[in-house]
mmCIF file of C-alpha atoms in Angstrom:
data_model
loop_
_atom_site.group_PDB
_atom_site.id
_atom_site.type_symbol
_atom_site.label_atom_id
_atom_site.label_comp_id
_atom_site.label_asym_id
_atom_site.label_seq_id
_atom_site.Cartn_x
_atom_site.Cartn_y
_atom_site.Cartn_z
ATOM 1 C CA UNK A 1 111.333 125.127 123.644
ATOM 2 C CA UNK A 2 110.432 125.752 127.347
ATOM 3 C CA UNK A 3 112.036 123.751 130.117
ATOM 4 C CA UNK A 4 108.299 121.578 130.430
ATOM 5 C CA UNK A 5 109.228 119.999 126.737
ATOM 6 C CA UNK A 6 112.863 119.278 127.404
ATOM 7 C CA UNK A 7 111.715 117.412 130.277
ATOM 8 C CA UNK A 8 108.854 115.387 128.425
ATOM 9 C CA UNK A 9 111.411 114.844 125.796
ATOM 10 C CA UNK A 10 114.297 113.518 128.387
ATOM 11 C CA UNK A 11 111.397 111.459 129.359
ATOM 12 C CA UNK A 12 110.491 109.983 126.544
ATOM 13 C CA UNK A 13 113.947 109.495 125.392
ATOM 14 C CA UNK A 14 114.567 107.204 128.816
ATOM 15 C CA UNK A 15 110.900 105.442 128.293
ATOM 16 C CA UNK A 16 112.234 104.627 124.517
ATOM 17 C CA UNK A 17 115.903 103.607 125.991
ATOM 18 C CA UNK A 18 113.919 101.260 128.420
ATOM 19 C CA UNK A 19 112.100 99.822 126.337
ATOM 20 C CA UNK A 20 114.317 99.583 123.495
ATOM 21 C CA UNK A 21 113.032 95.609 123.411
ATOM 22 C CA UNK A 22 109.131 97.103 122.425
ATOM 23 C CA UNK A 23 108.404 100.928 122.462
ATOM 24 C CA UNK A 24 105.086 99.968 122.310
ATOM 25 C CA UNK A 25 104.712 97.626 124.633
ATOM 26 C CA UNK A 26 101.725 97.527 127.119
ATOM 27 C CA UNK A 27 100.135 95.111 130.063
ATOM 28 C CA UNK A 28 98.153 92.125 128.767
ATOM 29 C CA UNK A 29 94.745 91.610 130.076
ATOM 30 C CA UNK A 30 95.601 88.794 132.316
ATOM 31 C CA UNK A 31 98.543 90.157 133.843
ATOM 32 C CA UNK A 32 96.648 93.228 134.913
ATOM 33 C CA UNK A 33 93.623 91.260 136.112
ATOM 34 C CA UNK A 34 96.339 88.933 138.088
ATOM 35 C CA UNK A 35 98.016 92.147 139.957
ATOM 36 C CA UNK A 36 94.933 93.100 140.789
ATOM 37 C CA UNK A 37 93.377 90.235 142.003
ATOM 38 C CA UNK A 38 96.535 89.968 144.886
ATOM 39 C CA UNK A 39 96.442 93.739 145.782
ATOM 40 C CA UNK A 40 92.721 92.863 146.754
ATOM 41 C CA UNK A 41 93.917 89.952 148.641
ATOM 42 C CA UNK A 42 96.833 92.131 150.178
ATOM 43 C CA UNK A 43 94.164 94.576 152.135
ATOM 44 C CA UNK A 44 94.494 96.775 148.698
ATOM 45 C CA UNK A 45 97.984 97.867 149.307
ATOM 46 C CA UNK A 46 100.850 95.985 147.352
ATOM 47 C CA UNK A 47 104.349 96.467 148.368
ATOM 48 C CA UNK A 48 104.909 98.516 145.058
ATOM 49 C CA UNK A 49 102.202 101.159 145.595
ATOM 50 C CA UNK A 50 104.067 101.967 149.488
ATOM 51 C CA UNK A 51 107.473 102.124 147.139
ATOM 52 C CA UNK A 52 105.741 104.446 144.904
ATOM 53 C CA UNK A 53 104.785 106.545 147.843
ATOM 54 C CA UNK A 54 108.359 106.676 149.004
ATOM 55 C CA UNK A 55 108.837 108.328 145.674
ATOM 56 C CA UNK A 56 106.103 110.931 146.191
ATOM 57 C CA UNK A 57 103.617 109.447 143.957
ATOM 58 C CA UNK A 58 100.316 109.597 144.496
ATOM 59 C CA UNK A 59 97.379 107.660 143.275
ATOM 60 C CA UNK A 60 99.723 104.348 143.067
ATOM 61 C CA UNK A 61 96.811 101.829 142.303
ATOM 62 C CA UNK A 62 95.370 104.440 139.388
ATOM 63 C CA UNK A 63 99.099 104.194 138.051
ATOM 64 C CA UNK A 64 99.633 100.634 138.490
ATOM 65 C CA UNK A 65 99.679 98.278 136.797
ATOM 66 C CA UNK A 66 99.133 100.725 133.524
ATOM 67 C CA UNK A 67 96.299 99.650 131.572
ATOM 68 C CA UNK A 68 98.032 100.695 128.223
ATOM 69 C CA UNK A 69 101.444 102.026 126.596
ATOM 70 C CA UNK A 70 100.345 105.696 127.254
ATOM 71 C CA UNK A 71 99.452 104.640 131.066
ATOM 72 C CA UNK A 72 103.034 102.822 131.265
ATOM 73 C CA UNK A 73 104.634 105.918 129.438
ATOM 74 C CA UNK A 74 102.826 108.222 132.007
ATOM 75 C CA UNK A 75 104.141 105.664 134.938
ATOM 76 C CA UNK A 76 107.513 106.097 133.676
ATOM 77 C CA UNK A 77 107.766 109.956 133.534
ATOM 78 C CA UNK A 78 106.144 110.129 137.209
ATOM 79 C CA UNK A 79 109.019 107.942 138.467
ATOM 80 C CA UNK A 80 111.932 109.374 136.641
ATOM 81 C CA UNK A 81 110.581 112.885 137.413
ATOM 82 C CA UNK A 82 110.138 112.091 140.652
ATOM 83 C CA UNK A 83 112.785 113.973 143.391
ATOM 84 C CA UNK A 84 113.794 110.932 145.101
ATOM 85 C CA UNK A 85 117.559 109.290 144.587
ATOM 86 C CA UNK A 86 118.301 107.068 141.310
ATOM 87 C CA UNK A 87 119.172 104.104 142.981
ATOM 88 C CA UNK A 88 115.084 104.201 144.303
ATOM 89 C CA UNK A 89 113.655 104.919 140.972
ATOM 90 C CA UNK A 90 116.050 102.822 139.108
ATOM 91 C CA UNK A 91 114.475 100.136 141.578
ATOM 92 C CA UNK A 92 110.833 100.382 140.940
ATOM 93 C CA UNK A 93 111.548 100.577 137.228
ATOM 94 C CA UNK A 94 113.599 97.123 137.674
ATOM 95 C CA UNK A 95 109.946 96.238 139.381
ATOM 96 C CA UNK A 96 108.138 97.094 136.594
ATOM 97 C CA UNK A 97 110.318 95.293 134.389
ATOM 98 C CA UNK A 98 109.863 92.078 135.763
ATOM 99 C CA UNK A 99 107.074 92.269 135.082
ATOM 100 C CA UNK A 100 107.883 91.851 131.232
ATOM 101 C CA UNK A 101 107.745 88.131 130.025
ATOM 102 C CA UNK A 102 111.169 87.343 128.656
ATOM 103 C CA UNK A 103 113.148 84.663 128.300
ATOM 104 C CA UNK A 104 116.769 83.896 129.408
ATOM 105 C CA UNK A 105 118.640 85.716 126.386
ATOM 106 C CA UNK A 106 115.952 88.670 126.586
ATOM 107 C CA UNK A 107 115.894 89.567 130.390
ATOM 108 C CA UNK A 108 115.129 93.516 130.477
ATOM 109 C CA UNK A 109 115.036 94.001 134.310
ATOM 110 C CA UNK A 110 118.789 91.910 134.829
ATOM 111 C CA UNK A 111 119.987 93.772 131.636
ATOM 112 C CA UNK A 112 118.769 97.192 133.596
ATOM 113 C CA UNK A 113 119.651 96.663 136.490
ATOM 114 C CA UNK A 114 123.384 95.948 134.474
ATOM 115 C CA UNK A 115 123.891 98.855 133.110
ATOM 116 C CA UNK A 116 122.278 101.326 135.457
ATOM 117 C CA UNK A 117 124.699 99.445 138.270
ATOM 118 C CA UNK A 118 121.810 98.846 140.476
ATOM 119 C CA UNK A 119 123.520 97.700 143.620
ATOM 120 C CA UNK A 120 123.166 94.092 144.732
ATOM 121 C CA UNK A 121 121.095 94.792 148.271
ATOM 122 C CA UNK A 122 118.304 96.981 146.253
ATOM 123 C CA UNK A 123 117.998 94.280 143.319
ATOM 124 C CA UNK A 124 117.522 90.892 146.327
ATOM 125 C CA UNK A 125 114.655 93.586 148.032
ATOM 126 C CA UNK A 126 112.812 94.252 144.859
ATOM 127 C CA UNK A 127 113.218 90.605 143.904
ATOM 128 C CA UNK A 128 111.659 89.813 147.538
ATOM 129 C CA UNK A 129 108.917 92.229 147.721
ATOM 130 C CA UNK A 130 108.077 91.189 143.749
ATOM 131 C CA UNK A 131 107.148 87.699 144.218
ATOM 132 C CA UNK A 132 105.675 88.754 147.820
ATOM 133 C CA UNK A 133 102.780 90.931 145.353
ATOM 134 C CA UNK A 134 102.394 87.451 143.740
ATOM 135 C CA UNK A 135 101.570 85.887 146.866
ATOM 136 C CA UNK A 136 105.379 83.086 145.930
ATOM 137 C CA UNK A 137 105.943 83.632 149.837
ATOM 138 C CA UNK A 138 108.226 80.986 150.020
ATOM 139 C CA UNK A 139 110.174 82.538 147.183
ATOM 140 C CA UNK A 140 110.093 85.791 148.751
ATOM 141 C CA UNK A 141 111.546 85.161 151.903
ATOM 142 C CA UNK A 142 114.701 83.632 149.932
ATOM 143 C CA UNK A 143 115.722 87.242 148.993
ATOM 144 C CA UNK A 144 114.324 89.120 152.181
ATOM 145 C CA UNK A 145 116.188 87.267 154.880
ATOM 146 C CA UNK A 146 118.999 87.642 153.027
ATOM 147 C CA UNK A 147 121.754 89.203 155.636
ATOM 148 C CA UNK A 148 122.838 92.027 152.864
ATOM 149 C CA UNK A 149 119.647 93.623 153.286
ATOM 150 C CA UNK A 150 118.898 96.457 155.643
ATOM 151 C CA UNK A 151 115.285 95.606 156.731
ATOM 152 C CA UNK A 152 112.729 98.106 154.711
ATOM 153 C CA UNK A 153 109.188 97.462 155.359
ATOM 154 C CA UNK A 154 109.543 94.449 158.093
ATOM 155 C CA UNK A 155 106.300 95.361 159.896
ATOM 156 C CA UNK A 156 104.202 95.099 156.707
ATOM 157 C CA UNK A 157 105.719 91.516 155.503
ATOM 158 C CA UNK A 158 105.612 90.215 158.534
ATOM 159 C CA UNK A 159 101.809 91.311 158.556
ATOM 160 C CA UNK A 160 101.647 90.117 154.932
ATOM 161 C CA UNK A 161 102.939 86.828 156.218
ATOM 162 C CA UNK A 162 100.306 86.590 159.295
ATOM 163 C CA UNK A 163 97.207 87.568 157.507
ATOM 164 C CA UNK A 164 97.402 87.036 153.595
ATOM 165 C CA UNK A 165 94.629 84.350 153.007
ATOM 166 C CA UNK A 166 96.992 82.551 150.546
ATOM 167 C CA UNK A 167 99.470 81.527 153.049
ATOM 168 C CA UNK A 168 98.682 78.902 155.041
ATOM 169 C CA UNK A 169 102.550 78.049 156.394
ATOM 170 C CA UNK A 170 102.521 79.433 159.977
ATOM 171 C CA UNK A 171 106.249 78.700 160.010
ATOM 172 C CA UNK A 172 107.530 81.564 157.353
ATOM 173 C CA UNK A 173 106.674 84.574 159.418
ATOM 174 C CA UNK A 174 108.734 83.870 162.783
ATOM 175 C CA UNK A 175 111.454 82.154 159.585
ATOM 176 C CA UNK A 176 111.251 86.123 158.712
ATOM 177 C CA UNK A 177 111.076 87.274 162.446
ATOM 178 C CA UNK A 178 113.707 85.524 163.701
ATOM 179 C CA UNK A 179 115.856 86.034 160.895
ATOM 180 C CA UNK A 180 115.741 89.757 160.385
ATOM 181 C CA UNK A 181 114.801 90.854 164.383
ATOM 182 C CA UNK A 182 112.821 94.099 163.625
ATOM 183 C CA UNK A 183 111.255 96.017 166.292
ATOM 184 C CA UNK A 184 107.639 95.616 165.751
ATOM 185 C CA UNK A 185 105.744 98.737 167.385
ATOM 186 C CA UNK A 186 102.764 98.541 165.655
ATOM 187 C CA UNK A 187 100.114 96.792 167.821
ATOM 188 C CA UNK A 188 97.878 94.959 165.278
ATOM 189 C CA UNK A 189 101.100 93.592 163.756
ATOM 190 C CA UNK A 190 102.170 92.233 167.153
ATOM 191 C CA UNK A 191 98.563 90.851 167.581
ATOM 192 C CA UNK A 192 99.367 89.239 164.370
ATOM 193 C CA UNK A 193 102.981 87.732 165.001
ATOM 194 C CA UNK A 194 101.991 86.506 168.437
ATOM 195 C CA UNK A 195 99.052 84.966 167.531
ATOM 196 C CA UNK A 196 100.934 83.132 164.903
ATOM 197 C CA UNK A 197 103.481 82.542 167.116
ATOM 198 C CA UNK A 198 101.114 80.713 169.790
ATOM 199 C CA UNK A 199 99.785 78.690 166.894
ATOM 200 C CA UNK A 200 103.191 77.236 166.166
ATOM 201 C CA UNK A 201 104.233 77.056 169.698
ATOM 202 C CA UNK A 202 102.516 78.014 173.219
ATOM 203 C CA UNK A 203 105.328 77.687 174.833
ATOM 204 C CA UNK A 204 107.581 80.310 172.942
ATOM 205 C CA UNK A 205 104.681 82.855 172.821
ATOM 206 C CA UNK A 206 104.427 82.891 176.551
ATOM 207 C CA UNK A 207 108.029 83.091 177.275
ATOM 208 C CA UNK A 208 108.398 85.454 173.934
ATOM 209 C CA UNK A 209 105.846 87.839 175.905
ATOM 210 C CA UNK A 210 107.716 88.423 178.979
ATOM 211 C CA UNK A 211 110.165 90.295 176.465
ATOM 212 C CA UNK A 212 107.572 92.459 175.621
ATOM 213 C CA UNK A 213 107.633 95.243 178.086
ATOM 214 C CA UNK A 214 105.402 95.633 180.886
ATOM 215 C CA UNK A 215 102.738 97.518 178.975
ATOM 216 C CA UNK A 216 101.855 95.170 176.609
ATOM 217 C CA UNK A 217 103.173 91.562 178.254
ATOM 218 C CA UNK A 218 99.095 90.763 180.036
ATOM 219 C CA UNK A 219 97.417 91.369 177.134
ATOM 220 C CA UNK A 220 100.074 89.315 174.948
ATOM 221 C CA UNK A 221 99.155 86.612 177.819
ATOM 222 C CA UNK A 222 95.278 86.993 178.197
ATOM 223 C CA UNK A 223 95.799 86.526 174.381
ATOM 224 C CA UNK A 224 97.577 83.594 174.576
ATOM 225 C CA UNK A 225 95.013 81.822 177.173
ATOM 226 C CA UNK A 226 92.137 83.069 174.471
ATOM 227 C CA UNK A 227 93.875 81.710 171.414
ATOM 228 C CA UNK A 228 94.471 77.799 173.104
ATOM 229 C CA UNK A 229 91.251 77.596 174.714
ATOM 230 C CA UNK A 230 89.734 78.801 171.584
ATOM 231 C CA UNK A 231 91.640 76.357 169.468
ATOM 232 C CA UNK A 232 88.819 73.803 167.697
ATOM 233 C CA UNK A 233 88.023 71.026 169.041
ATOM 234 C CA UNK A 234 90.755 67.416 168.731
ATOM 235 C CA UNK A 235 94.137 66.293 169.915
ATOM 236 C CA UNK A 236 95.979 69.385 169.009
ATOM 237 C CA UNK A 237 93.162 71.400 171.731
ATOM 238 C CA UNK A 238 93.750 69.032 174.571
ATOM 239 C CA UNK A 239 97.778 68.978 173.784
ATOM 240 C CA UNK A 240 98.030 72.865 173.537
ATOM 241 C CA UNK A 241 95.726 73.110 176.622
ATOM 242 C CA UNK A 242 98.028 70.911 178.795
ATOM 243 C CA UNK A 243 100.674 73.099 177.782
ATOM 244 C CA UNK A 244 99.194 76.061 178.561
ATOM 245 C CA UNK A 245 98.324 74.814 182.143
ATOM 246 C CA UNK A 246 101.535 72.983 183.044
ATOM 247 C CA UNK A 247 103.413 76.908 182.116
ATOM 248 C CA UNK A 248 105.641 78.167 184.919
ATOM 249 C CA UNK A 249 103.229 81.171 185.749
ATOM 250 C CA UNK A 250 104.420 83.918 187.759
ATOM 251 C CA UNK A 251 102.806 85.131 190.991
ATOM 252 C CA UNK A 252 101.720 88.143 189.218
ATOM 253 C CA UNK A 253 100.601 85.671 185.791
ATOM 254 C CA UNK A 254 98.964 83.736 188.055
ATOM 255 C CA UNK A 255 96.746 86.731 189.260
ATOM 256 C CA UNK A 256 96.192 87.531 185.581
ATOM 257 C CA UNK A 257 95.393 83.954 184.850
ATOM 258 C CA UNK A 258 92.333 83.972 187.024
ATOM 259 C CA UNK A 259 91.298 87.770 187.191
ATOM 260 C CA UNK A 260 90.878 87.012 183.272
ATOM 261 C CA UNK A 261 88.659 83.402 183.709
ATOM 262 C CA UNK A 262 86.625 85.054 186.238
ATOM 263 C CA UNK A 263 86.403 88.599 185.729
ATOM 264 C CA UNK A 264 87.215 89.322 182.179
ATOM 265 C CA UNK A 265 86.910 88.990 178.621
ATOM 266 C CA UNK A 266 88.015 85.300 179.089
ATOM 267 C CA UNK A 267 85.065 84.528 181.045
ATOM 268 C CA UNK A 268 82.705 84.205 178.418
ATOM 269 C CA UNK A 269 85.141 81.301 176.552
ATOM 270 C CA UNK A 270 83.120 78.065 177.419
ATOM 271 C CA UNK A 271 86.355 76.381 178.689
ATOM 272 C CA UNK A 272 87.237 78.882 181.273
ATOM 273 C CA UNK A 273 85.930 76.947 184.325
ATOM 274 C CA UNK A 274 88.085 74.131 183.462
ATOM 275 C CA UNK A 275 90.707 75.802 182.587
ATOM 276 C CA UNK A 276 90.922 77.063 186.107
ATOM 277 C CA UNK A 277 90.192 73.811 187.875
ATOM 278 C CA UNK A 278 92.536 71.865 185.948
ATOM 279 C CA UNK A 279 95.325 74.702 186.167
ATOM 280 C CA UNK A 280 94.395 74.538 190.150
ATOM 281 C CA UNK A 281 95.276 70.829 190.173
ATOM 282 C CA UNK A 282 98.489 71.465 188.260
ATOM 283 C CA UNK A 283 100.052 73.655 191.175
ATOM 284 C CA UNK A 284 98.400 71.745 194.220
ATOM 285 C CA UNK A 285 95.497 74.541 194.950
ATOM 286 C CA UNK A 286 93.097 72.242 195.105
ATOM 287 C CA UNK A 287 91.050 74.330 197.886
ATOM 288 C CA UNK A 288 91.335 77.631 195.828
ATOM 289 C CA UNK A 289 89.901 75.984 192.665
ATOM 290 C CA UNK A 290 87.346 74.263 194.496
ATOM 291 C CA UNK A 291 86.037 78.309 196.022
ATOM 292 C CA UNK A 292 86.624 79.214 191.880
ATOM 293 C CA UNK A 293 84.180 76.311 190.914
ATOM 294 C CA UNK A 294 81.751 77.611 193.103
ATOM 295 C CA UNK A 295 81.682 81.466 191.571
ATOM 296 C CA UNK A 296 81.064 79.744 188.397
ATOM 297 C CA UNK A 297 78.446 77.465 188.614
ATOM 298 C CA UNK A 298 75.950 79.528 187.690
ATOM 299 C CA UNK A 299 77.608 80.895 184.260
ATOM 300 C CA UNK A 300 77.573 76.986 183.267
ATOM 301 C CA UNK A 301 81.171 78.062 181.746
ATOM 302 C CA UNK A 302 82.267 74.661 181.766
ATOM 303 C CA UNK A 303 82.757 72.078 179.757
ATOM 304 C CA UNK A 304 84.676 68.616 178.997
ATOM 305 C CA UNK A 305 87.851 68.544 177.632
ATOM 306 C CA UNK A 306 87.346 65.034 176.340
ATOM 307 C CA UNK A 307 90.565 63.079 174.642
ATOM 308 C CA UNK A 308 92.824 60.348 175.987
ATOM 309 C CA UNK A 309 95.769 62.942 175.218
ATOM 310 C CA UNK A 310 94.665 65.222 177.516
ATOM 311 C CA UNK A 311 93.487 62.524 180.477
ATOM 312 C CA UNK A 312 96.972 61.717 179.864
ATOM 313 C CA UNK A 313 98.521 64.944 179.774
ATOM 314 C CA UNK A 314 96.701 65.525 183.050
ATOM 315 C CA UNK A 315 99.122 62.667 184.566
ATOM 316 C CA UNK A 316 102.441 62.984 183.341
ATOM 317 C CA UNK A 317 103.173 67.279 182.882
ATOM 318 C CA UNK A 318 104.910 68.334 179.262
ATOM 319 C CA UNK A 319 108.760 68.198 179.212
#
């Protein structure tokens, strides 16, 4: 026998071990559809498929979720024959085995992960990242922010978090943020933390850009202005616009405040005019804004920023 069978036989001797509960056990229609369905609504990239590249498997979303015994069988062997640790194969198999209804007495990824002695920290990430595939976000973040954990793929749930159409709590990714303090390097996840981040709160995403490095901390704040100016039309526009214009600028925010009204992108948002009037009331340059009025008649940039809130706002400055 050459050393290609003994290792198809080891393999199928650990798929049959596994799956002592059903040899024959395969996907049902629905559950496949279901995984599916949120790895198109995760940008096509479930947390699973980046764990099976960690493994050196390629193709993840041909492999998963197998379409029949033979396609789970041929899963298996790629991950046990892959040349990564056991701990990390023993935890996507624990992944694929939740996937397996069960019922309390019958629980094949806890009895797994029992007798392989899958430490605690990599059973509370898979648990995490699991119910983050199912789009449970809530769920998830009970296991990911838990302090054990050494933070493995932060950038992508905090993306996840900011972007996935199916979550519509702006408070879980800075719950995740401020919980597990990653660096975040990648610039379109910053774009999406701080623009979540200026949703919740304007004032924390200004001050939260200073800390950003000099590099990036005027287009975090040019970003900032576009986001609350942009912000539809109501009580929530004209309280995050007083916000934004009773903020203790900075001589050199200050230039970037009206270099970006006048001169840049932000010139084309219909609110810039009064954004610079009213912002030239706020600090007593009443002469400046008037000369900044003038530049901008012609664009017809402005427009009313109607609302008792913010008449009132306009009178007595945010605390």
């Amino acid at each position: 026998m050459s050393v290609q069978d003994d290792s198809i036989d080891d393999a199928e001797e650990d798929f049959k071990s596994l799956f002592a509960f059903d040899p024959d056990f395969a996907y049902g229609e629905q559950t496949i559809h279901k995984i599916q369905k949120c790895r198109r609504r995760m940008e096509n990239e479930l947390f699973i498929d980046r764990l099976l590249k960690t493994l050196s498997i390629k193709e993840s979303t041909n492999l998963y979720p197998p379409r029949s015994n033979r396609d789970l069988r041929d899963l298996h062997r790629e991950i046990i024959e892959s040349p990564s640790p056991d701990h990390h194969k023993q935890s996507v198999l624990y992944y694929i085995l939740r996937d397996i209804p069960s019922d309390k007495d019958t629980e094949p990824a806890s009895s797994f992960a029992k007798s392989v002695f899958l430490p605690e920290k990599y059973r509370i990430f898979i648990d995490g990242i699991w119910f983050l595939d199912r789009g449970k976000f809530e769920k998830a973040l009970e296991f990911l922010t838990e302090p054990v954990l050494i933070p493995t793929f932060p950038e992508e749930i905090i993306y996840t978090l900011c972007t996935h159409p199916d979550q519509h709590d702006i408070r879980l990714p800075l719950a995740y943020y401020y919980t597990v303090m990653p660096a975040v390097t990648s610039s379109k996840v910053l774009e999406a933390l701080f623009t979540n981040m200026a949703k919740t709160s304007v004032t924390e995403a200004f001050f939260w850009s200073r800390k950003q490095g000099a590099s990036i901390h005027q287009k975090l704040f040019e970003q900032l202005i576009s986001i609350v100016l942009d912000t539809p039309e109501g009580e929530d526009r004209a309280r995050r616009s007083v916000e934004l214009i009773y903020l203790p600028f900075e001589k050199e925010e200050e230039r970037w405040f009206e270099a970006y009204l006048t001169d840049g992108e932000g010139r084309k948002i219909p609110r810039a005019k009064d954004a610079l009037g009213v912002r030239g009331l706020a600090i007593g340059r009443t002469s400046a804004t008037t000369d900044l009025y003038k530049a901008m008649e012609d664009a017809d940039r402005g427009m009313e920023w109607s609302g008792s809130s913010f008449e009132h706002g306009l009178m007595t400055p945010p605390r």
